[in-house]
Tab-separated table of C-alpha atoms in Angstrom:
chain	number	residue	atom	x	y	z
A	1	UNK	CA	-40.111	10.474	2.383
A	2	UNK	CA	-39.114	12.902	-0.356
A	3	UNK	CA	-35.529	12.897	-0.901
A	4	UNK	CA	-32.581	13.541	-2.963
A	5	UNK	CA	-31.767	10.177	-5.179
A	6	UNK	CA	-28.925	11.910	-8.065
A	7	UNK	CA	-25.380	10.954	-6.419
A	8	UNK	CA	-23.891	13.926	-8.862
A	9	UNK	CA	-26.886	16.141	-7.910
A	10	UNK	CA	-26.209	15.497	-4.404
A	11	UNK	CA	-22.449	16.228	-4.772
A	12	UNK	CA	-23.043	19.542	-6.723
A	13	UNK	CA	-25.459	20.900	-4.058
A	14	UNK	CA	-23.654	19.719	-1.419
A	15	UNK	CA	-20.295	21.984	-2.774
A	16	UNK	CA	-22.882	24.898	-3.408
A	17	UNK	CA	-23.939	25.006	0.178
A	18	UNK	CA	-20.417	24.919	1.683
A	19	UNK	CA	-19.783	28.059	-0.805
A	20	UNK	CA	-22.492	29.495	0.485
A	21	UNK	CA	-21.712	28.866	4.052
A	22	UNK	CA	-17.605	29.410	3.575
A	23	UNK	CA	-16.899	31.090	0.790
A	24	UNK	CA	-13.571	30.667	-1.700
A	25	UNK	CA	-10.623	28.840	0.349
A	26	UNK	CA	-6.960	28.306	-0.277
A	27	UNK	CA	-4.634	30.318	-2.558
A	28	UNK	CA	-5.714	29.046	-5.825
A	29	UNK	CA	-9.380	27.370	-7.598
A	30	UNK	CA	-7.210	24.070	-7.295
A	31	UNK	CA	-6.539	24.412	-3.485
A	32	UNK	CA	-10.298	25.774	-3.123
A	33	UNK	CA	-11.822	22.605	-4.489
A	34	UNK	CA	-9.263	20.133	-2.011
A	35	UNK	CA	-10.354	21.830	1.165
A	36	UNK	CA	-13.866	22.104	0.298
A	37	UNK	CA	-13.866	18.080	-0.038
A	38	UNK	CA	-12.709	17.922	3.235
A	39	UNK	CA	-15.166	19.748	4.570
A	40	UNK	CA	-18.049	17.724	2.499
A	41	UNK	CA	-16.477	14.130	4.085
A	42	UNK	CA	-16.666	15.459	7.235
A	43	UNK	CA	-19.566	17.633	7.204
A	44	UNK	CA	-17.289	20.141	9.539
A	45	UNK	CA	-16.628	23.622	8.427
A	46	UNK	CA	-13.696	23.996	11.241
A	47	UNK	CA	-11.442	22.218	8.369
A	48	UNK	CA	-11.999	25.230	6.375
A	49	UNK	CA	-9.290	27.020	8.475
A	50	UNK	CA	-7.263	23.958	9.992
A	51	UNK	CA	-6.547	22.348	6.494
A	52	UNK	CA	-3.035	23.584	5.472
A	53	UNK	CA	-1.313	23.519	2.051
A	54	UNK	CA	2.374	23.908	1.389
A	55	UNK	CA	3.332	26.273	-1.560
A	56	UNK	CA	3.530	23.955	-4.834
A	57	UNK	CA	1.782	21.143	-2.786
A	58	UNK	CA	-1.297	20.696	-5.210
A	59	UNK	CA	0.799	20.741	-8.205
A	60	UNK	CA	3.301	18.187	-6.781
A	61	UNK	CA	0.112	16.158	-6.120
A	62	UNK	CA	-1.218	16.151	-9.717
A	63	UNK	CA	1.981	15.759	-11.601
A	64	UNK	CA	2.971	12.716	-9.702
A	65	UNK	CA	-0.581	11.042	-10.028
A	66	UNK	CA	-0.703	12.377	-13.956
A	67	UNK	CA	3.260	10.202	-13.637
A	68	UNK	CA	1.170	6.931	-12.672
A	69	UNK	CA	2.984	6.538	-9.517
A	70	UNK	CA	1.962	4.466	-5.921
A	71	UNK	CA	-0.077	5.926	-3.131
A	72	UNK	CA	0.972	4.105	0.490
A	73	UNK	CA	-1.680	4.437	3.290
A	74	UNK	CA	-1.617	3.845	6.884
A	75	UNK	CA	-4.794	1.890	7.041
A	76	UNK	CA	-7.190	0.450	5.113
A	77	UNK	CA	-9.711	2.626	6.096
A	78	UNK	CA	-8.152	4.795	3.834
A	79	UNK	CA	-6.899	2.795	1.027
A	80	UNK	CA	-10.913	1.754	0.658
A	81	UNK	CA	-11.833	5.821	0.786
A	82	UNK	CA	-9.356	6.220	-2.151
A	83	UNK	CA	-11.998	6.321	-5.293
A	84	UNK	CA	-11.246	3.346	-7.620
A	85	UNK	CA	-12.268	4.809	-11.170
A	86	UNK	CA	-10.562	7.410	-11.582
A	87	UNK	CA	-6.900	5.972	-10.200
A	88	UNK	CA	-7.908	3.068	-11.931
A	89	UNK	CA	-7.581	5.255	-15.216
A	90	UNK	CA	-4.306	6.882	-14.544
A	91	UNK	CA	-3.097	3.515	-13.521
A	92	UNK	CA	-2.218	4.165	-10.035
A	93	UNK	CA	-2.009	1.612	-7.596
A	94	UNK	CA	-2.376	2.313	-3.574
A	95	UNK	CA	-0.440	0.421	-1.307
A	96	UNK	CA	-0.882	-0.592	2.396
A	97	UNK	CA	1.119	-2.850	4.582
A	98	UNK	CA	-0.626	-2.531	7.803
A	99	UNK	CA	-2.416	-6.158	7.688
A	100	UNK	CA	0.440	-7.969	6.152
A	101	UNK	CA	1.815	-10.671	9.075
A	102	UNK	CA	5.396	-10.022	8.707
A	103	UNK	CA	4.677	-5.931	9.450
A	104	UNK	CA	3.048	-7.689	12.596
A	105	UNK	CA	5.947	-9.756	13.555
A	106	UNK	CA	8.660	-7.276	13.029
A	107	UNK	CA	6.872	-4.369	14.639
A	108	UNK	CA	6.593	-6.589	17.818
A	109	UNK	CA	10.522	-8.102	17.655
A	110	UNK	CA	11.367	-4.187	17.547
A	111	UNK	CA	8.890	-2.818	19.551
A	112	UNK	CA	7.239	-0.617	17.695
A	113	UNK	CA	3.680	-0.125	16.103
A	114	UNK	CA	2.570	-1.897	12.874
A	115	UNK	CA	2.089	1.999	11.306
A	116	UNK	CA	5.572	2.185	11.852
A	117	UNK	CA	7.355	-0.878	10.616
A	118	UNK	CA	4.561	-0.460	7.325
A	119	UNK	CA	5.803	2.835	6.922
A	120	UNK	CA	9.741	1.610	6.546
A	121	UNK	CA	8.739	-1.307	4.439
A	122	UNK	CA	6.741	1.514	1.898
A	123	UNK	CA	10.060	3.265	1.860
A	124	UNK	CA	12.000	0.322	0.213
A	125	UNK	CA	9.771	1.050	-2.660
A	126	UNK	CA	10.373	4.136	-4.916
A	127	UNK	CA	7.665	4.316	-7.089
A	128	UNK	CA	5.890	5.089	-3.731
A	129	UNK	CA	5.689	8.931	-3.836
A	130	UNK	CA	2.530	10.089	-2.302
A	131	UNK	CA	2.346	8.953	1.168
A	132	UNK	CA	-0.921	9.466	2.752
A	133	UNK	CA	-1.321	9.055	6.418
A	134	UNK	CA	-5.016	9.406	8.068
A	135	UNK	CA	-5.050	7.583	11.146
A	136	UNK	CA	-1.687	7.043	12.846
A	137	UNK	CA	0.664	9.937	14.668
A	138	UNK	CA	3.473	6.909	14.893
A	139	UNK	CA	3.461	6.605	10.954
A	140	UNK	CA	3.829	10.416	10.510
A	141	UNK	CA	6.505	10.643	13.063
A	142	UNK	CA	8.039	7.627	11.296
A	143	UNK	CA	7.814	8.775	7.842
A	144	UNK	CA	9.508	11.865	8.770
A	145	UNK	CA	12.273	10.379	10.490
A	146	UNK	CA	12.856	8.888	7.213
A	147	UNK	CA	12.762	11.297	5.494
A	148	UNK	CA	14.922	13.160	7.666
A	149	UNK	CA	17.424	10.528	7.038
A	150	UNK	CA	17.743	9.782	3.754
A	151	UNK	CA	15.861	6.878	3.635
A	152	UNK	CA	12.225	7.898	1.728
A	153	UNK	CA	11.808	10.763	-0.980
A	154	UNK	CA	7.715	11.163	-1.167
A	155	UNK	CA	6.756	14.252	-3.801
A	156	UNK	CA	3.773	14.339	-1.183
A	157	UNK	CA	2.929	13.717	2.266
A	158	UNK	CA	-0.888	13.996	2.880
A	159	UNK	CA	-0.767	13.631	6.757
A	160	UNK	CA	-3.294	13.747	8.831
A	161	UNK	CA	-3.841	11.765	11.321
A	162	UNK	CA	-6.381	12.085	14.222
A	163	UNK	CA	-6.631	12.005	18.028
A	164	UNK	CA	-5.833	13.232	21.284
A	165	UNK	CA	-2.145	11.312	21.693
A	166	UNK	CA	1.099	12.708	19.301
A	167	UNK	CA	-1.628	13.531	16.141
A	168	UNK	CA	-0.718	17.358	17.108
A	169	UNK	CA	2.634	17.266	17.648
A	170	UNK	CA	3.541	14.731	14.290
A	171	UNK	CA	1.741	17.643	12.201
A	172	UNK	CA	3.533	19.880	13.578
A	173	UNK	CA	6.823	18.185	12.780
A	174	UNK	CA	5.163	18.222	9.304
A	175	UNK	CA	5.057	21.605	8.577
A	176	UNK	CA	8.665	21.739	9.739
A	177	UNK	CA	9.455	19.412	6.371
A	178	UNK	CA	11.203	21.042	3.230
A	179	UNK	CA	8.890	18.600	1.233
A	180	UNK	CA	5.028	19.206	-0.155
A	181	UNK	CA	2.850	18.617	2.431
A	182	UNK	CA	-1.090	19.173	3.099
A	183	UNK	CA	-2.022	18.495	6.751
A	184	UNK	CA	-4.764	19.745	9.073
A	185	UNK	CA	-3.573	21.503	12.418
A	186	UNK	CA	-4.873	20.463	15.918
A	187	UNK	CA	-6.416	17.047	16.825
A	188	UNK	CA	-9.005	16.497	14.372
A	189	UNK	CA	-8.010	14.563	10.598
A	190	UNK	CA	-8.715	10.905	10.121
A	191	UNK	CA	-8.996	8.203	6.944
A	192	UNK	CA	-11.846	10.477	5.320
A	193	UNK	CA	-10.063	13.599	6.000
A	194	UNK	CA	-6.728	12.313	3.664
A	195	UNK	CA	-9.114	10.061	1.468
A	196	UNK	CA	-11.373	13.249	0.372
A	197	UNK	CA	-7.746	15.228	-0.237
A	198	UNK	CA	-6.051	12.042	-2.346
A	199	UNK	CA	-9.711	12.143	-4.222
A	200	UNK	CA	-9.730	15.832	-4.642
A	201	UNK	CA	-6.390	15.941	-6.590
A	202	UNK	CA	-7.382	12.824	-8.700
A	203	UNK	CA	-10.703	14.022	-9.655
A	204	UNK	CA	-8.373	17.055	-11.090
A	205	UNK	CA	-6.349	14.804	-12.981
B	1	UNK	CA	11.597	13.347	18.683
B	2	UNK	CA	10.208	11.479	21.618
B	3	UNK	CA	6.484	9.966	21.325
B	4	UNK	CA	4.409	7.313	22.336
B	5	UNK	CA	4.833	3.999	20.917
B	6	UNK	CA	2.791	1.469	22.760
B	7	UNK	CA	-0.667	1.021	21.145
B	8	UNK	CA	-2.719	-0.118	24.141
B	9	UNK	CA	-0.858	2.603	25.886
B	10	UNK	CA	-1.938	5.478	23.562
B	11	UNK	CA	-5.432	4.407	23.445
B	12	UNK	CA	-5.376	4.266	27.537
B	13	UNK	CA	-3.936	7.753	27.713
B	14	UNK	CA	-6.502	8.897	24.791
B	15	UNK	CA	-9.136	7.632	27.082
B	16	UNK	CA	-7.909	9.362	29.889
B	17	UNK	CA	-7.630	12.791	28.081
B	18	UNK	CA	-11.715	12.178	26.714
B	19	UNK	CA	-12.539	11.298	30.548
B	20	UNK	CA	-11.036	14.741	31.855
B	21	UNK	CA	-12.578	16.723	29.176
B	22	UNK	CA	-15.752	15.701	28.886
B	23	UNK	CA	-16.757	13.434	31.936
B	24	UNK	CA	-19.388	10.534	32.125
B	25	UNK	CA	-21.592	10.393	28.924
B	26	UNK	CA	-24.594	8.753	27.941
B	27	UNK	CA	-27.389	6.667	30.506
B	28	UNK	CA	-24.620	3.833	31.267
B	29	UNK	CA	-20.816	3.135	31.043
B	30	UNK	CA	-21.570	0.972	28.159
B	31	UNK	CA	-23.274	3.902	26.444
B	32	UNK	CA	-20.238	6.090	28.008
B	33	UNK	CA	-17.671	3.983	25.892
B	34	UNK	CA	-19.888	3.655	22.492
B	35	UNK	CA	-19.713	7.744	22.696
B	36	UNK	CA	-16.463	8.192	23.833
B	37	UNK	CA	-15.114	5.892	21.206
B	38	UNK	CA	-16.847	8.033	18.701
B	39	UNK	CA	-14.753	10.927	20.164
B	40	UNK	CA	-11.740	8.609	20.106
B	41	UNK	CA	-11.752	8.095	16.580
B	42	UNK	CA	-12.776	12.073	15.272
B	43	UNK	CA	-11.209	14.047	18.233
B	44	UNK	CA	-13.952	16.229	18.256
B	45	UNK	CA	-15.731	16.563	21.277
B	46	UNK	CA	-18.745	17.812	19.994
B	47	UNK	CA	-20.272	14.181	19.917
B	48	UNK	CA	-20.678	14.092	23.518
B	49	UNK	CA	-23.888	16.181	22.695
B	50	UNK	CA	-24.404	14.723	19.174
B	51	UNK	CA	-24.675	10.644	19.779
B	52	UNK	CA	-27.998	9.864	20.432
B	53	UNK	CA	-28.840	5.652	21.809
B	54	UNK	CA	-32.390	4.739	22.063
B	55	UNK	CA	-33.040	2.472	24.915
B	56	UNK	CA	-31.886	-0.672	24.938
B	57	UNK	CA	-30.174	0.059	22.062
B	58	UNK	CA	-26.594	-0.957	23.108
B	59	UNK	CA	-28.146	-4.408	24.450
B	60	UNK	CA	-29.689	-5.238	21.210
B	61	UNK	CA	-26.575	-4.741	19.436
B	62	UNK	CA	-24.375	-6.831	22.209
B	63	UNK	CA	-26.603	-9.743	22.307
B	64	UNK	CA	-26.816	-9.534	17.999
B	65	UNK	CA	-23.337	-9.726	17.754
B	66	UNK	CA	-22.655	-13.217	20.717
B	67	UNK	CA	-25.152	-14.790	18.460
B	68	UNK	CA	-22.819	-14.287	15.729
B	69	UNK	CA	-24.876	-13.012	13.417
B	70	UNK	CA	-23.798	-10.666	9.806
B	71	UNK	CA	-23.305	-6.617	9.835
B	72	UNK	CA	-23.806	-4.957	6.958
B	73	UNK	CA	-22.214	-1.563	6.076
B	74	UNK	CA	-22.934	0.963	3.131
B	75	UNK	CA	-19.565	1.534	1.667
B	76	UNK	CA	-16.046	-0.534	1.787
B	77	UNK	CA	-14.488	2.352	3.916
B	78	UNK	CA	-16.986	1.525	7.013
B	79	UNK	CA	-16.341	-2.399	6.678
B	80	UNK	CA	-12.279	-1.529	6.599
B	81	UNK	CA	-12.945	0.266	9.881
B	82	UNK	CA	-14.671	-2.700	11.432
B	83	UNK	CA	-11.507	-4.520	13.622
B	84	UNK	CA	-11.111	-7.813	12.487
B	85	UNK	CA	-9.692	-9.522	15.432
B	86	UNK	CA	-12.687	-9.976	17.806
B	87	UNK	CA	-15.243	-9.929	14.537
B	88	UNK	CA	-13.566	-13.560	13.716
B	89	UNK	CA	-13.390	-14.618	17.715
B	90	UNK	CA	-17.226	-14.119	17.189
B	91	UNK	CA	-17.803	-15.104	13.509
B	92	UNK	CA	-19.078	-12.238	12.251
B	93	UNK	CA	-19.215	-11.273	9.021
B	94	UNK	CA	-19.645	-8.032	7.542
B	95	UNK	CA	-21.176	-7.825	3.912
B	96	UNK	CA	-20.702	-4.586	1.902
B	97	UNK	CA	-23.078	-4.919	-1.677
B	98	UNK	CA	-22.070	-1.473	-3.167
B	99	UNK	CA	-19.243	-2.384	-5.158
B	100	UNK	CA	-21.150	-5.285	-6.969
B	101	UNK	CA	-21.588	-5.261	-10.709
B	102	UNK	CA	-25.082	-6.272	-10.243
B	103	UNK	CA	-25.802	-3.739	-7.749
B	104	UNK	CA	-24.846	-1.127	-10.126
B	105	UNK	CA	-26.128	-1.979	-12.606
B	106	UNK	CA	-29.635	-2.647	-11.014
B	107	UNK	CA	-29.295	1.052	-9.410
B	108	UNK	CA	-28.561	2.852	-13.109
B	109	UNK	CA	-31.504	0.917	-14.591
B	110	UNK	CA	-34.431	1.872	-11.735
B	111	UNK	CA	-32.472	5.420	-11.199
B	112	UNK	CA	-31.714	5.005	-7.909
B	113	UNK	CA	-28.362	5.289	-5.975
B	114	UNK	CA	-26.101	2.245	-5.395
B	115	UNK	CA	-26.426	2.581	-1.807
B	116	UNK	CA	-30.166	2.242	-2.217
B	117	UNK	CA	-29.528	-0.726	-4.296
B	118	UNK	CA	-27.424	-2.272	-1.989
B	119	UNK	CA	-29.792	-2.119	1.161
B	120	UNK	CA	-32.426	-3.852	-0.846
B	121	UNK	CA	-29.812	-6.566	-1.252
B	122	UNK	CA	-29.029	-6.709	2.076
B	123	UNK	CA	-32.567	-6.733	3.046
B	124	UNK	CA	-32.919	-10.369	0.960
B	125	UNK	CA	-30.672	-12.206	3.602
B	126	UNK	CA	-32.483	-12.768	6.934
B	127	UNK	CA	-29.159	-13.433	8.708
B	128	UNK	CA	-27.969	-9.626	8.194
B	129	UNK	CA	-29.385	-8.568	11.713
B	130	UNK	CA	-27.222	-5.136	12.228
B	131	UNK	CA	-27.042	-2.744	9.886
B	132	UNK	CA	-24.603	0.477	9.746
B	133	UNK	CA	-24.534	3.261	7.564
B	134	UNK	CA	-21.951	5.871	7.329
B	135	UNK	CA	-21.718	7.803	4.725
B	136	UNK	CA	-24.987	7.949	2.002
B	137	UNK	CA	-28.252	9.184	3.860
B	138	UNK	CA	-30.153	7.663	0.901
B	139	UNK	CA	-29.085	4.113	1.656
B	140	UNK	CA	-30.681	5.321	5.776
B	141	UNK	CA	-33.652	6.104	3.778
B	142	UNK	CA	-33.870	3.618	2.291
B	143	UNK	CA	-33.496	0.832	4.879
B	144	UNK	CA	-36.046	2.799	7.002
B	145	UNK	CA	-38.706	2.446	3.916
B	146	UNK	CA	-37.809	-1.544	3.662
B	147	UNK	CA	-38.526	-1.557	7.721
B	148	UNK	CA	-41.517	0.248	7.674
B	149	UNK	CA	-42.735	-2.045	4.621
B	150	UNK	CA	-41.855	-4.870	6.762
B	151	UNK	CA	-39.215	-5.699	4.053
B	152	UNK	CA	-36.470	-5.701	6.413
B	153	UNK	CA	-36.261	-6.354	10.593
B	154	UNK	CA	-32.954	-5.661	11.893
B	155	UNK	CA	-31.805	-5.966	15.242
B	156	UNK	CA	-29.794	-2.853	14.914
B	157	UNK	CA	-29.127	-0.294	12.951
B	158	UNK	CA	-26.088	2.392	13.192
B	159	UNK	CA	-27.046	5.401	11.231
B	160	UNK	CA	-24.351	8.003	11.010
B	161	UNK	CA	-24.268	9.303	7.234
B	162	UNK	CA	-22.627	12.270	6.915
B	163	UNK	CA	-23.117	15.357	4.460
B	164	UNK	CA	-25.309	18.382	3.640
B	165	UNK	CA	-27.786	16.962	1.667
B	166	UNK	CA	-30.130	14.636	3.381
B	167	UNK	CA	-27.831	13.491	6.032
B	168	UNK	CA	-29.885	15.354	9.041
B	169	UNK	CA	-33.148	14.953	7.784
B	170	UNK	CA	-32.602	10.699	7.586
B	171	UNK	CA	-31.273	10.359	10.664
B	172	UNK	CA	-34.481	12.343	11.637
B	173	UNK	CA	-36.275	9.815	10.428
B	174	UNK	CA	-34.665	7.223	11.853
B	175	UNK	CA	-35.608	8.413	15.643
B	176	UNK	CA	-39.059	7.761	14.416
B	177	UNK	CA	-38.258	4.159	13.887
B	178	UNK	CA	-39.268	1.444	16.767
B	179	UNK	CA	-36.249	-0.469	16.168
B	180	UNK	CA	-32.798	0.288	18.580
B	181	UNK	CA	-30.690	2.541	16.768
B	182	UNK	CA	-27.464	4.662	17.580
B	183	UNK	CA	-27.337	7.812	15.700
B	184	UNK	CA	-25.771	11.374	15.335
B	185	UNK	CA	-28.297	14.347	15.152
B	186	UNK	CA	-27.278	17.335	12.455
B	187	UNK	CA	-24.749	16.391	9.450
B	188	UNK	CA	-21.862	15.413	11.390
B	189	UNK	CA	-21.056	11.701	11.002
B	190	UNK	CA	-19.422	9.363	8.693
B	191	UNK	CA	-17.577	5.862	8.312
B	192	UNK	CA	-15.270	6.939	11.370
B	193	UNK	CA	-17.993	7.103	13.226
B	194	UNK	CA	-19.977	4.203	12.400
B	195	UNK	CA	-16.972	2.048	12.645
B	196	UNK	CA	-16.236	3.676	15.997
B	197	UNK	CA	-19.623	2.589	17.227
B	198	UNK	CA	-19.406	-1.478	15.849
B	199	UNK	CA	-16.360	-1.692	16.987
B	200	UNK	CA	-16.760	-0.292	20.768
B	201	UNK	CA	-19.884	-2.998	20.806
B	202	UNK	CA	-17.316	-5.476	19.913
B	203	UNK	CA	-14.922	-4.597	22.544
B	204	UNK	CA	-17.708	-5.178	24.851
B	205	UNK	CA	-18.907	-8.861	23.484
């Protein structure tokens, strides 16, 4: 079995062929390169028109992450997609509350999901400023509620969570946001979906 | 904004949605759930023509798992996926290599990929019985060289890498193999997917 054994070889072939296949995406190089990792994590070329960008999104993205601030995730899932050099070099640490016992606890004395309660307990924090949400509608719909009153400030929301119950409808509320946002319309997104866009904008820090 | 809160109830209803949309799948209901929680966790419905079990495949991996035996994964975002609850109920542990020092630097020095690396390393420990790859198609290569070598015997394998380069062509060779496998045909796949697949086998133990 012949095969392909250069990880950066790999990579840079793997981007070629999705030019090939897609052409140049986005409004800019910068918004280009974060939708074509999407598509190379998922190995689907729909995301090439359901990934959207808000105006100023990208930049928002690097100049927090260049300001060595916190990423909060839904899941671990994501948090372990996240690449570890090169946030390790801009010193940013990635937060996620999901597994922690008294998220558990609280979210069942109030009645809502452990996405939830992690999502108000990553507000109380404001060095957390990118928020990036790949699994769970009832985070999004959360985070914007907070958002809506007051109580969380993120410089970007990467939201895109996946499946066939509320993912639609909490991206939809999304776009509705006056803050940077880069989502993915319809039911499809998931933990490699906001991983590859988080690694996209570091890899252009 | 009104939305569904109860976790067991928006998995139920996600079920539901799968059920109407794309029927039965697969020889068995077993089979049915592996796939449908594959569709669960992506929302794309395209892997109700993608997942491919070989016989006796979903057997072998339920009777692997109630003897408690290790899963191995290729990167830290599969083994995040992996639900912890019933993995401890069983005692199973899941052992991810590619983040080791050693591993690296053993890769750099024989020029081969860490995910290579990290099968041989799996491959030492006799009591790593299921193994499942999501994301680099040279790690599925590579476990399907150790097999055929005799180097490695595993009760299981999960091969979904994902990607452009290689990702189709070794999970083509894996339908070759004589050992159960669940797989995805063309370059669709990834961690998501993978996970999706251990953990519906869990569900079922």
């Amino acid at each position: 079995m012949e095969f392909n054994k250069n990880p950066k070889g790999i990579e840079a072939r793997s981007m070629e062929i999705i030019t090939e296949e897609v052409g140049n995406l986005g409004q800019s190089p910068q918004e280009d390169k974060v939708i074509k990792r999407v598509i190379h994590a998922t190995a689907d070329l729909e995301f090439a028109k359901l990934v959207v960008i808000s105006k100023g999104a990208v930049e928002a993205g690097l100049s927090a992450l260049k300001a060595g601030i916190n990423i909060v995730t839904d899941v671990n899932m994501l948090k372990a997609g996240i690449t570890k050099g090169k946030r390790r070099e801009l010193n940013i640490k990635v937060n996620c509350f999901i597994s922690n016992e008294e998220i558990a606890t609280e979210a069942k004395k109030l009645g809502i999901t452990r996405s939830m309660m992690s999502m108000r307990r990553a507000a109380q924090d404001k060095d957390n400023k990118i928020f990036a949400i790949g699994n769970a509608p009832t985070a999004l719909f959360e985070l914007i509620r907070l958002v809506k009153e007051g109580k969380a400030a993120p410089e970007l929301i990467i939201g895109t969570p996946v499946g066939f119950v509320g993912a639609k409808e909490s991206k939809e509320e999304l776009e509705k946001l006056d803050i940077p946002y880069i989502t993915v319309r319809g039911r499809k997104g998931g933990s490699p979906v906001a991983a590859s866009i988080v690694n996209a904008l570091l890899y252009m820090c």
